[in-house]
Amino acid sequence: MTNHSDHSILICTTCKGAGAARKLRAALAEHVSKRFVLRAVDCMAGCERPITVGLQGPGKTQYLFGEIEAQADIEAIASFAQQFLASDTGWSTASERPKRLYDKTLARLPAYRTEAKT
């Protein structure tokens, strides 16, 4: 296991603004592993369900959650982030994720892999 930041939590700044994103980022920083880089990013197309938060890791399934509330959802995001970090693939079913995230999952994308050309 590496000690550097190799996973990302993306926090959308567009719909609710940079101030709301900073508040969420500060709250998450106290609850997630230092292996996560917390990145404020422009629109992730979750505009009807802000604040949108994404999780990425090398060779892992990626997730996008919407309607994340700084106070109410910090523990759920932190718990899922730990689960995501511990997984080799990042894959989880809705029932394996924290209950607060069950109806907040906007997308699950397969891991990006480069294929060797033959």
MMTF fields as JSON, N, C-alpha, C and O atoms, coordinates in Angstrom:
{
  "mmtfVersion": "1.0.0",
  "mmtfProducer": "UNKNOWN",
  "numBonds": 471,
  "numAtoms": 472,
  "numGroups": 118,
  "numChains": 1,
  "numModels": 1,
  "chainsPerModel": [1],
  "groupsPerChain": [118],
  "chainIdList": ["A"],
  "bondAtomList": [4, 2, 8, 6, 12, 10, 16, 14, 20, 18, 24, 22, 28, 26, 32, 30, 36, 34, 40, 38, 44, 42, 48, 46, 52, 50, 56, 54, 60, 58, 64, 62, 68, 66, 72, 70, 76, 74, 80, 78, 84, 82, 88, 86, 92, 90, 96, 94, 100, 98, 104, 102, 108, 106, 112, 110, 116, 114, 120, 118, 124, 122, 128, 126, 132, 130, 136, 134, 140, 138, 144, 142, 148, 146, 152, 150, 156, 154, 160, 158, 164, 162, 168, 166, 172, 170, 176, 174, 180, 178, 184, 182, 188, 186, 192, 190, 196, 194, 200, 198, 204, 202, 208, 206, 212, 210, 216, 214, 220, 218, 224, 222, 228, 226, 232, 230, 236, 234, 240, 238, 244, 242, 248, 246, 252, 250, 256, 254, 260, 258, 264, 262, 268, 266, 272, 270, 276, 274, 280, 278, 284, 282, 288, 286, 292, 290, 296, 294, 300, 298, 304, 302, 308, 306, 312, 310, 316, 314, 320, 318, 324, 322, 328, 326, 332, 330, 336, 334, 340, 338, 344, 342, 348, 346, 352, 350, 356, 354, 360, 358, 364, 362, 368, 366, 372, 370, 376, 374, 380, 378, 384, 382, 388, 386, 392, 390, 396, 394, 400, 398, 404, 402, 408, 406, 412, 410, 416, 414, 420, 418, 424, 422, 428, 426, 432, 430, 436, 434, 440, 438, 444, 442, 448, 446, 452, 450, 456, 454, 460, 458, 464, 462, 468, 466],
  "bondOrderList": [1, 1, 1, 1, 1, 1, 1, 1, 1, 1, 1, 1, 1, 1, 1, 1, 1, 1, 1, 1, 1, 1, 1, 1, 1, 1, 1, 1, 1, 1, 1, 1, 1, 1, 1, 1, 1, 1, 1, 1, 1, 1, 1, 1, 1, 1, 1, 1, 1, 1, 1, 1, 1, 1, 1, 1, 1, 1, 1, 1, 1, 1, 1, 1, 1, 1, 1, 1, 1, 1, 1, 1, 1, 1, 1, 1, 1, 1, 1, 1, 1, 1, 1, 1, 1, 1, 1, 1, 1, 1, 1, 1, 1, 1, 1, 1, 1, 1, 1, 1, 1, 1, 1, 1, 1, 1, 1, 1, 1, 1, 1, 1, 1, 1, 1, 1, 1],
  "groupList": [{"groupName": "MET", "atomNameList": ["N", "CA", "C", "O"], "elementList": ["N", "C", "C", "O"], "formalChargeList": [0, 0, 0, 0], "bondAtomList": [1, 0, 2, 1, 3, 2], "bondOrderList": [1, 1, 2], "singleLetterCode": "M", "chemCompType": "L-PEPTIDE LINKING"}, {"groupName": "THR", "atomNameList": ["N", "CA", "C", "O"], "elementList": ["N", "C", "C", "O"], "formalChargeList": [0, 0, 0, 0], "bondAtomList": [1, 0, 2, 1, 3, 2], "bondOrderList": [1, 1, 2], "singleLetterCode": "T", "chemCompType": "L-PEPTIDE LINKING"}, {"groupName": "ASN", "atomNameList": ["N", "CA", "C", "O"], "elementList": ["N", "C", "C", "O"], "formalChargeList": [0, 0, 0, 0], "bondAtomList": [1, 0, 2, 1, 3, 2], "bondOrderList": [1, 1, 2], "singleLetterCode": "N", "chemCompType": "L-PEPTIDE LINKING"}, {"groupName": "HIS", "atomNameList": ["N", "CA", "C", "O"], "elementList": ["N", "C", "C", "O"], "formalChargeList": [0, 0, 0, 0], "bondAtomList": [1, 0, 2, 1, 3, 2], "bondOrderList": [1, 1, 2], "singleLetterCode": "H", "chemCompType": "L-PEPTIDE LINKING"}, {"groupName": "SER", "atomNameList": ["N", "CA", "C", "O"], "elementList": ["N", "C", "C", "O"], "formalChargeList": [0, 0, 0, 0], "bondAtomList": [1, 0, 2, 1, 3, 2], "bondOrderList": [1, 1, 2], "singleLetterCode": "S", "chemCompType": "L-PEPTIDE LINKING"}, {"groupName": "ASP", "atomNameList": ["N", "CA", "C", "O"], "elementList": ["N", "C", "C", "O"], "formalChargeList": [0, 0, 0, 0], "bondAtomList": [1, 0, 2, 1, 3, 2], "bondOrderList": [1, 1, 2], "singleLetterCode": "D", "chemCompType": "L-PEPTIDE LINKING"}, {"groupName": "ILE", "atomNameList": ["N", "CA", "C", "O"], "elementList": ["N", "C", "C", "O"], "formalChargeList": [0, 0, 0, 0], "bondAtomList": [1, 0, 2, 1, 3, 2], "bondOrderList": [1, 1, 2], "singleLetterCode": "I", "chemCompType": "L-PEPTIDE LINKING"}, {"groupName": "LEU", "atomNameList": ["N", "CA", "C", "O"], "elementList": ["N", "C", "C", "O"], "formalChargeList": [0, 0, 0, 0], "bondAtomList": [1, 0, 2, 1, 3, 2], "bondOrderList": [1, 1, 2], "singleLetterCode": "L", "chemCompType": "L-PEPTIDE LINKING"}, {"groupName": "CYS", "atomNameList": ["N", "CA", "C", "O"], "elementList": ["N", "C", "C", "O"], "formalChargeList": [0, 0, 0, 0], "bondAtomList": [1, 0, 2, 1, 3, 2], "bondOrderList": [1, 1, 2], "singleLetterCode": "C", "chemCompType": "L-PEPTIDE LINKING"}, {"groupName": "LYS", "atomNameList": ["N", "CA", "C", "O"], "elementList": ["N", "C", "C", "O"], "formalChargeList": [0, 0, 0, 0], "bondAtomList": [1, 0, 2, 1, 3, 2], "bondOrderList": [1, 1, 2], "singleLetterCode": "K", "chemCompType": "L-PEPTIDE LINKING"}, {"groupName": "GLY", "atomNameList": ["N", "CA", "C", "O"], "elementList": ["N", "C", "C", "O"], "formalChargeList": [0, 0, 0, 0], "bondAtomList": [1, 0, 2, 1, 3, 2], "bondOrderList": [1, 1, 2], "singleLetterCode": "G", "chemCompType": "PEPTIDE LINKING"}, {"groupName": "ALA", "atomNameList": ["N", "CA", "C", "O"], "elementList": ["N", "C", "C", "O"], "formalChargeList": [0, 0, 0, 0], "bondAtomList": [1, 0, 2, 1, 3, 2], "bondOrderList": [1, 1, 2], "singleLetterCode": "A", "chemCompType": "L-PEPTIDE LINKING"}, {"groupName": "ARG", "atomNameList": ["N", "CA", "C", "O"], "elementList": ["N", "C", "C", "O"], "formalChargeList": [0, 0, 0, 0], "bondAtomList": [1, 0, 2, 1, 3, 2], "bondOrderList": [1, 1, 2], "singleLetterCode": "R", "chemCompType": "L-PEPTIDE LINKING"}, {"groupName": "GLU", "atomNameList": ["N", "CA", "C", "O"], "elementList": ["N", "C", "C", "O"], "formalChargeList": [0, 0, 0, 0], "bondAtomList": [1, 0, 2, 1, 3, 2], "bondOrderList": [1, 1, 2], "singleLetterCode": "E", "chemCompType": "L-PEPTIDE LINKING"}, {"groupName": "VAL", "atomNameList": ["N", "CA", "C", "O"], "elementList": ["N", "C", "C", "O"], "formalChargeList": [0, 0, 0, 0], "bondAtomList": [1, 0, 2, 1, 3, 2], "bondOrderList": [1, 1, 2], "singleLetterCode": "V", "chemCompType": "L-PEPTIDE LINKING"}, {"groupName": "PHE", "atomNameList": ["N", "CA", "C", "O"], "elementList": ["N", "C", "C", "O"], "formalChargeList": [0, 0, 0, 0], "bondAtomList": [1, 0, 2, 1, 3, 2], "bondOrderList": [1, 1, 2], "singleLetterCode": "F", "chemCompType": "L-PEPTIDE LINKING"}, {"groupName": "PRO", "atomNameList": ["N", "CA", "C", "O"], "elementList": ["N", "C", "C", "O"], "formalChargeList": [0, 0, 0, 0], "bondAtomList": [1, 0, 2, 1, 3, 2], "bondOrderList": [1, 1, 2], "singleLetterCode": "P", "chemCompType": "L-PEPTIDE LINKING"}, {"groupName": "GLN", "atomNameList": ["N", "CA", "C", "O"], "elementList": ["N", "C", "C", "O"], "formalChargeList": [0, 0, 0, 0], "bondAtomList": [1, 0, 2, 1, 3, 2], "bondOrderList": [1, 1, 2], "singleLetterCode": "Q", "chemCompType": "L-PEPTIDE LINKING"}, {"groupName": "TYR", "atomNameList": ["N", "CA", "C", "O"], "elementList": ["N", "C", "C", "O"], "formalChargeList": [0, 0, 0, 0], "bondAtomList": [1, 0, 2, 1, 3, 2], "bondOrderList": [1, 1, 2], "singleLetterCode": "Y", "chemCompType": "L-PEPTIDE LINKING"}, {"groupName": "TRP", "atomNameList": ["N", "CA", "C", "O"], "elementList": ["N", "C", "C", "O"], "formalChargeList": [0, 0, 0, 0], "bondAtomList": [1, 0, 2, 1, 3, 2], "bondOrderList": [1, 1, 2], "singleLetterCode": "W", "chemCompType": "L-PEPTIDE LINKING"}],
  "groupTypeList": [0, 1, 2, 3, 4, 5, 3, 4, 6, 7, 6, 8, 1, 1, 8, 9, 10, 11, 10, 11, 11, 12, 9, 7, 12, 11, 11, 7, 11, 13, 3, 14, 4, 9, 12, 15, 14, 7, 12, 11, 14, 5, 8, 0, 11, 10, 8, 13, 12, 16, 6, 1, 14, 10, 7, 17, 10, 16, 10, 9, 1, 17, 18, 7, 15, 10, 13, 6, 13, 11, 17, 11, 5, 6, 13, 11, 6, 11, 4, 15, 11, 17, 17, 15, 7, 11, 4, 5, 1, 10, 19, 4, 1, 11, 4, 13, 12, 16, 9, 12, 7, 18, 5, 9, 1, 7, 11, 12, 7, 16, 11, 18, 12, 1, 13, 11, 9, 1],
  "groupIdList": [1, 2, 3, 4, 5, 6, 7, 8, 9, 10, 11, 12, 13, 14, 15, 16, 17, 18, 19, 20, 21, 22, 23, 24, 25, 26, 27, 28, 29, 30, 31, 32, 33, 34, 35, 36, 37, 38, 39, 40, 41, 42, 43, 44, 45, 46, 47, 48, 49, 50, 51, 52, 53, 54, 55, 56, 57, 58, 59, 60, 61, 62, 63, 64, 65, 66, 67, 68, 69, 70, 71, 72, 73, 74, 75, 76, 77, 78, 79, 80, 81, 82, 83, 84, 85, 86, 87, 88, 89, 90, 91, 92, 93, 94, 95, 96, 97, 98, 99, 100, 101, 102, 103, 104, 105, 106, 107, 108, 109, 110, 111, 112, 113, 114, 115, 116, 117, 118],
  "secStructList": [7, 7, 7, 1, 7, 7, 3, 3, 3, 3, 3, 3, 7, 1, 1, 1, 2, 2, 2, 2, 2, 2, 2, 2, 2, 2, 2, 2, 2, 6, 6, 1, 7, 6, 6, 3, 3, 3, 3, 3, 3, 1, 7, 7, 1, 7, 6, 6, 1, 7, 1, 7, 3, 3, 3, 3, 7, 6, 6, 1, 7, 3, 3, 3, 3, 7, 1, 7, 7, 2, 2, 2, 2, 2, 2, 2, 2, 2, 2, 2, 2, 2, 2, 2, 2, 2, 7, 1, 1, 7, 7, 7, 7, 4, 4, 4, 1, 7, 4, 4, 4, 4, 4, 4, 3, 3, 3, 3, 3, 7, 7, 7, 7, 7, 7, 7, 7, 7],
  "xCoordList": [0.842, 0.0, 0.887, 1.846, 0.546, 1.317, 0.817, -0.315, 1.668, 1.299, 0.908, 0.41, 1.123, 0.782, -0.687, -1.365, -1.154, -2.544, -2.708, -2.163, -3.443, -3.636, -5.103, -5.431, -5.977, -7.412, -7.917, -7.298, -9.045, -9.605, -11.065, -11.826, -11.432, -12.832, -13.033, -12.395, -13.934, -14.215, -15.466, -16.469, -15.399, -16.519, -16.875, -16.05, -18.091, -18.533, -18.702, -19.259, -18.218, -18.314, -19.363, -19.598, -19.993, -20.813, -22.167, -22.41, -23.032, -24.421, -24.602, -25.34, -23.951, -24.104, -22.966, -22.984, -21.977, -20.908, -19.693, -19.719, -18.616, -17.335, -17.395, -16.716, -18.188, -18.293, -18.853, -18.328, -19.913, -20.506, -19.531, -19.426, -18.815, -17.826, -16.689, -16.225, -16.241, -15.176, -15.624, -14.853, -16.859, -17.407, -17.422, -17.019, -17.887, -17.915, -16.503, -16.235, -15.609, -14.217, -13.575, -12.901, -13.784, -13.213, -13.766, -13.022, -15.058, -15.665, -15.119, -14.826, -14.984, -14.461, -13.0, -12.585, -12.223, -10.789, -10.536, -9.514, -11.448, -11.302, -11.728, -11.492, -12.352, -12.939, -12.425, -12.715, -11.671, -11.223, -9.712, -8.984, -9.269, -7.848, -7.07, -7.586, -5.849, -4.952, -4.583, -3.951, -4.96, -4.736, -5.693, -5.515, -6.696, -7.617, -7.183, -6.93, -7.099, -6.966, -8.385, -9.198, -8.693, -10.011, -9.917, -9.24, -10.607, -10.481, -11.796, -12.82, -11.76, -12.894, -12.83, -11.785, -13.937, -13.97, -15.203, -16.18, -15.127, -16.28, -17.343, -17.161, -18.403, -19.616, -19.372, -18.588, -20.074, -20.058, -21.438, -21.75, -22.265, -23.582, -24.57, -25.455, -24.43, -25.405, -26.24, -26.681, -26.454, -27.053, -28.429, -28.781, -29.196, -30.516, -30.433, -31.434, -29.214, -29.047, -27.725, -26.933, -27.477, -26.218, -26.216, -27.3, -25.133, -23.753, -23.399, -23.748, -22.699, -22.284, -20.87, -19.99, -20.666, -19.373, -19.021, -19.866, -17.769, -17.303, -16.12, -15.362, -15.961, -14.802, -14.099, -14.732, -12.761, -11.928, -10.731, -10.245, -10.27, -9.048, -8.446, -9.164, -7.146, -6.49, -7.027, -6.999, -7.517, -8.029, -9.315, -9.65, -10.052, -11.262, -12.503, -12.443, -13.627, -14.922, -15.014, -14.487, -15.684, -15.839, -17.3, -18.199, -17.533, -18.886, -19.164, -18.264, -20.433, -20.912, -22.171, -23.127, -22.155, -23.294, -23.836, -23.081, -25.134, -25.757, -26.528, -26.798, -26.88, -27.602, -26.818, -27.39, -25.516, -24.684, -24.748, -24.499, -25.08, -25.211, -24.031, -23.723, -23.379, -22.152, -22.327, -21.514, -23.341, -23.505, -24.081, -23.556, -25.143, -25.88, -25.166, -25.373, -24.326, -23.76, -22.269, -21.707, -21.624, -20.177, -19.821, -18.917, -20.505, -20.179, -20.392, -19.597, -21.456, -21.72, -20.636, -20.152, -20.256, -19.2, -17.884, -17.165, -17.564, -16.313, -16.301, -15.277, -17.426, -17.521, -17.351, -16.62, -18.025, -17.882, -16.463, -15.924, -15.861, -14.491, -13.543, -12.655, -13.722, -12.879, -13.118, -12.175, -14.369, -14.738, -14.121, -13.566, -14.218, -13.676, -12.165, -11.605, -11.518, -10.058, -9.607, -8.594, -10.335, -9.965, -10.22, -9.668, -11.045, -11.405, -10.376, -9.892, -10.05, -9.14, -9.784, -9.101, -11.106, -11.806, -12.666, -13.016, -13.009, -13.905, -15.369, -16.239, -15.652, -17.022, -17.809, -17.318, -19.043, -19.966, -21.383, -21.653, -22.274, -23.69, -24.305, -23.714, -25.475, -26.14, -26.333, -26.186, -26.658, -26.905, -25.631, -25.71, -24.475, -23.208, -22.746, -21.911, -23.286, -22.915, -23.72, -24.78, -23.226, -23.994, -25.407, -25.615, -26.357, -27.77, -28.052, -28.897, -27.385, -27.61, -27.252, -27.737, -26.413, -26.008, -26.862, -26.746, -27.705, -28.489, -29.237, -29.126, -29.99, -30.763, -30.0, -30.557, -28.74, -27.939, -26.928, -26.171, -26.916, -25.99, -26.503, -27.587, -25.712, -26.076, -25.46, -26.073, -24.25, -23.571, -22.503, -21.88, -22.323, -21.207, -20.579, -21.211, -19.34, -18.633, -17.595, -16.935, -17.435, -16.413, -15.025, -14.8, -14.123, -12.743, -12.161, -12.432, -11.38, -10.688, -9.462, -8.642, -9.34, -8.184, -7.676, -8.459, -6.398, -5.841, -5.62, -5.112, -5.992, -5.851, -4.558, -4.238, -3.845, -2.632, -3.029, -3.923, -2.382, -2.662, -1.919, -0.769, -2.582, -1.914, -1.55, -0.984],
  "yCoordList": [-1.177, 0.0, 1.24, 1.335, 2.194, 3.422, 4.429, 4.336, 5.392, 6.418, 7.728, 8.634, 7.842, 9.085, 9.097, 8.069, 10.274, 10.423, 9.846, 10.387, 8.766, 8.132, 7.968, 7.399, 8.457, 8.433, 9.878, 10.732, 10.134, 11.484, 11.478, 10.57, 12.51, 12.842, 14.179, 15.177, 14.177, 15.37, 16.042, 15.38, 17.361, 18.115, 19.214, 20.078, 19.181, 20.149, 21.529, 21.658, 22.554, 23.93, 24.745, 25.901, 24.181, 24.981, 25.393, 26.59, 24.479, 24.826, 25.526, 26.507, 25.042, 25.65, 26.611, 27.281, 26.682, 27.654, 27.14, 26.093, 27.915, 27.542, 27.515, 26.7, 28.384, 28.414, 27.122, 26.589, 26.616, 25.35, 24.202, 23.302, 24.229, 23.189, 23.232, 22.187, 24.436, 24.565, 24.018, 23.352, 24.295, 23.793, 22.268, 21.644, 21.68, 20.218, 19.655, 18.651, 20.292, 19.836, 19.854, 18.899, 20.926, 21.034, 19.947, 19.347, 19.693, 18.65, 17.273, 16.463, 17.007, 15.715, 15.529, 14.423, 16.593, 16.508, 15.945, 15.301, 16.183, 15.691, 14.234, 13.625, 13.676, 12.336, 11.274, 10.093, 11.659, 10.661, 10.499, 11.376, 9.371, 9.042, 10.1, 10.702, 10.313, 11.241, 10.71, 11.422, 9.49, 8.945, 9.553, 9.374, 10.265, 10.957, 12.401, 13.119, 12.813, 14.223, 14.748, 14.17, 15.828, 16.446, 17.568, 18.573, 17.384, 18.321, 19.03, 18.386, 20.349, 21.144, 21.163, 21.47, 20.837, 20.755, 21.48, 21.7, 21.845, 22.443, 21.379, 20.215, 21.772, 20.985, 19.502, 19.159, 18.638, 17.203, 16.734, 15.545, 17.683, 17.411, 16.79, 16.035, 17.096, 16.663, 17.849, 17.904, 18.783, 20.085, 20.004, 20.886, 18.983, 18.86, 18.273, 18.217, 17.829, 17.218, 17.645, 16.789, 18.958, 19.413, 19.195, 19.123, 19.092, 19.116, 17.721, 16.715, 17.679, 16.41, 16.075, 16.936, 14.821, 14.339, 13.055, 12.178, 12.953, 11.758, 11.129, 11.818, 9.828, 9.121, 8.405, 7.765, 8.529, 7.882, 7.225, 7.686, 6.158, 5.497, 4.757, 4.378, 4.542, 3.89, 2.475, 1.624, 2.246, 0.939, 0.543, -0.641, 1.521, 1.216, 1.788, 2.752, 1.163, 1.694, 3.102, 3.371, 4.002, 5.374, 5.623, 5.031, 6.492, 6.777, 8.257, 9.079, 8.592, 9.958, 9.98, 9.248, 10.825, 10.968, 12.384, 13.323, 12.545, 13.857, 14.138, 13.236, 15.399, 15.878, 15.622, 15.263, 15.812, 15.61, 16.866, 17.98, 16.659, 17.739, 17.665, 16.602, 18.8, 18.838, 18.186, 17.342, 18.546, 17.989, 16.574, 15.684, 16.372, 15.112, 13.929, 12.788, 14.184, 13.08, 12.833, 11.943, 13.593, 13.442, 12.022, 11.415, 11.496, 10.15, 9.098, 8.167, 9.239, 8.271, 8.33, 7.29, 9.527, 9.665, 9.128, 8.413, 9.467, 8.992, 7.472, 6.837, 6.892, 5.436, 4.78, 3.799, 5.322, 4.755, 4.956, 4.07, 6.085, 6.339, 5.286, 4.808, 4.921, 3.89, 2.535, 1.796, 2.225, 0.978, 0.96, -0.054, 2.076, 2.217, 2.047, 1.361, 2.656, 2.578, 1.138, 0.699, 0.419, -0.947, -1.968, -3.068, -1.605, -2.522, -2.48, -1.41, -3.644, -3.704, -3.169, -2.624, -3.325, -2.942, -1.692, -1.058, -1.335, -0.219, -0.574, 0.212, -1.74, -2.152, -2.394, -3.009, -1.894, -2.223, -2.136, -1.403, -2.88, -2.786, -1.702, -1.297, -1.242, -0.195, -0.619, 0.193, -1.88, -2.346, -2.415, -2.479, -2.403, -2.424, -1.02, -0.864, -0.007, 1.369, 1.849, 1.297, 2.879, 3.421, 3.819, 4.334, 3.572, 3.8, 5.225, 5.408, 6.222, 7.618, 7.835, 8.783, 6.974, 7.141, 6.335, 6.502, 5.477, 4.564, 5.3, 4.924, 6.335, 7.082, 8.264, 9.038, 8.412, 9.535, 9.137, 9.977, 7.87, 7.405, 7.844, 7.442, 8.676, 9.149, 8.284, 8.063, 7.791, 6.981, 6.103, 6.452, 4.955, 4.062, 3.732, 3.117, 4.145, 3.928, 2.833, 2.765, 1.973, 0.935, 1.551, 2.679, 0.804, 1.256, 1.513, 0.77, 2.539, 2.823, 1.939, 1.924, 1.212, 0.343, 0.532, 0.633, 0.578, 0.636, -0.783, -1.624, -1.042, -2.374, -2.414, -1.469, -3.484, -3.653, -3.888, -4.687, -3.212, -3.395, -4.608, -4.844, -5.378, -6.575, -6.386, -7.288],
  "zCoordList": [0.0, 0.0, 0.0, 0.766, -0.88, -0.951, 0.071, 0.546, 0.407, 1.361, 0.699, 1.369, -0.596, -1.274, -1.685, -1.671, -2.047, -2.475, -3.871, -4.833, -3.991, -5.285, -5.641, -6.682, -4.796, -5.027, -4.957, -4.324, -5.612, -5.61, -5.196, -5.531, -4.463, -4.233, -4.923, -4.587, -5.894, -6.685, -6.125, -5.858, -5.949, -5.404, -6.394, -6.691, -6.9, -7.898, -7.266, -6.175, -7.958, -7.478, -8.228, -7.877, -9.239, -10.146, -9.565, -9.41, -9.248, -8.916, -7.572, -7.482, -6.549, -5.222, -4.909, -3.877, -5.794, -5.642, -4.912, -4.265, -5.035, -4.44, -2.92, -2.294, -2.316, -0.852, -0.29, 0.688, -0.9, -0.459, -0.684, 0.149, -1.808, -2.098, -1.076, -0.621, -0.715, 0.3, 1.651, 2.342, 2.022, 3.29, 3.304, 4.286, 2.213, 2.109, 2.116, 2.775, 1.392, 1.337, 2.73, 3.117, 3.468, 4.817, 5.729, 6.505, 5.638, 6.468, 6.098, 6.978, 4.802, 4.361, 4.746, 5.094, 4.687, 4.994, 6.385, 6.622, 7.287, 8.662, 8.818, 9.862, 7.789, 7.926, 6.966, 7.156, 5.944, 4.973, 5.015, 5.48, 4.524, 4.469, 3.694, 2.752, 4.095, 3.394, 2.01, 1.231, 1.695, 0.341, -0.669, -1.874, -0.201, -1.095, -1.28, -0.313, -2.536, -2.872, -2.991, -3.711, -2.301, -2.394, -3.418, -3.197, -4.544, -5.66, -5.953, -6.18, -5.946, -6.399, -7.915, -8.49, -8.565, -10.026, -10.562, -9.847, -11.846, -12.513, -12.748, -12.393, -13.324, -13.522, -13.848, -14.733, -13.097, -13.379, -13.847, -13.783, -14.319, -14.903, -13.922, -14.327, -12.658, -11.66, -11.209, -10.061, -12.1, -11.785, -11.12, -10.337, -11.413, -10.795, -9.388, -8.674, -8.986, -7.664, -7.013, -6.617, -6.898, -6.296, -4.786, -4.206, -4.147, -4.602, -5.102, -4.483, -6.234, -6.813, -6.347, -6.327, -5.974, -5.477, -6.225, -6.4, -6.664, -7.353, -6.64, -5.958, -6.796, -6.262, -7.401, -8.241, -7.412, -8.427, -7.763, -6.73, -8.363, -7.919, -9.085, -10.011, -9.066, -10.192, -10.434, -9.545, -11.658, -12.035, -11.341, -11.292, -10.797, -10.035, -10.699, -11.462, -10.385, -10.74, -10.169, -9.09, -10.888, -10.426, -10.068, -10.665, -9.102, -8.628, -8.667, -8.497, -8.894, -8.858, -7.999, -8.255, -6.985, -6.07, -6.159, -6.413, -5.953, -5.982, -4.715, -3.921, -4.531, -3.351, -2.063, -1.034, -2.139, -0.954, -0.081, -0.543, 1.16, 2.131, 3.095, 3.635, 3.303, 4.098, 5.471, 5.848, 6.21, 7.554, 7.547, 8.216, 6.804, 6.863, 6.224, 6.636, 5.221, 4.451, 4.65, 4.012, 5.512, 5.715, 6.142, 5.569, 7.121, 7.616, 6.526, 6.402, 5.74, 4.675, 3.603, 3.155, 3.192, 2.186, 2.74, 2.043, 3.986, 4.599, 4.713, 4.461, 5.089, 5.203, 3.833, 3.696, 2.826, 1.49, 0.966, 0.303, 1.246, 0.795, 1.367, 0.662, 2.632, 3.239, 2.575, 2.293, 2.333, 1.64, 0.239, -0.186, -0.471, -1.817, -1.803, -2.659, -0.853, -0.734, -0.472, -1.017, 0.339, 0.716, -0.404, -0.381, -1.368, -2.447, -3.575, -3.945, -4.114, -5.266, -6.538, -7.406, -6.646, -7.872, -7.726, -8.722, -6.486, -6.241, -6.395, -6.02, -6.938, -7.224, -5.941, -4.995, -5.934, -4.851, -5.387, -6.337, -4.779, -5.12, -4.242, -3.241, -4.614, -3.837, -2.383, -1.47, -2.174, -0.804, 0.036, 1.263, -0.595, 0.145, 0.536, 1.427, -0.125, 0.191, 1.389, 1.682, 2.089, 3.219, 2.785, 1.687, 3.662, 3.363, 2.883, 2.007, 3.42, 3.0, 1.535, 0.918, 0.969, -0.419, -1.392, -2.607, -0.872, -1.712, -2.825, -3.992, -2.485, -3.479, -4.058, -4.836, -3.691, -4.159, -5.233, -5.72, -5.596, -6.628, -7.992, -8.417, -8.679, -10.013, -11.097, -12.141, -10.855, -11.874, -11.239, -10.236, -11.864, -11.542, -12.891, -13.749, -13.063, -14.322, -14.158, -13.121, -15.157, -15.061, -14.984, -15.425, -14.429, -14.318, -15.7, -16.643, -15.812, -17.058, -17.127, -16.208, -18.206, -18.404, -19.828, -20.772, -19.963, -21.307, -21.785, -21.043, -22.991, -23.574, -24.389, -25.111, -24.268, -25.069, -26.521, -26.802, -27.422, -28.844, -29.353, -28.986, -30.202, -30.749, -32.188, -32.805]
}
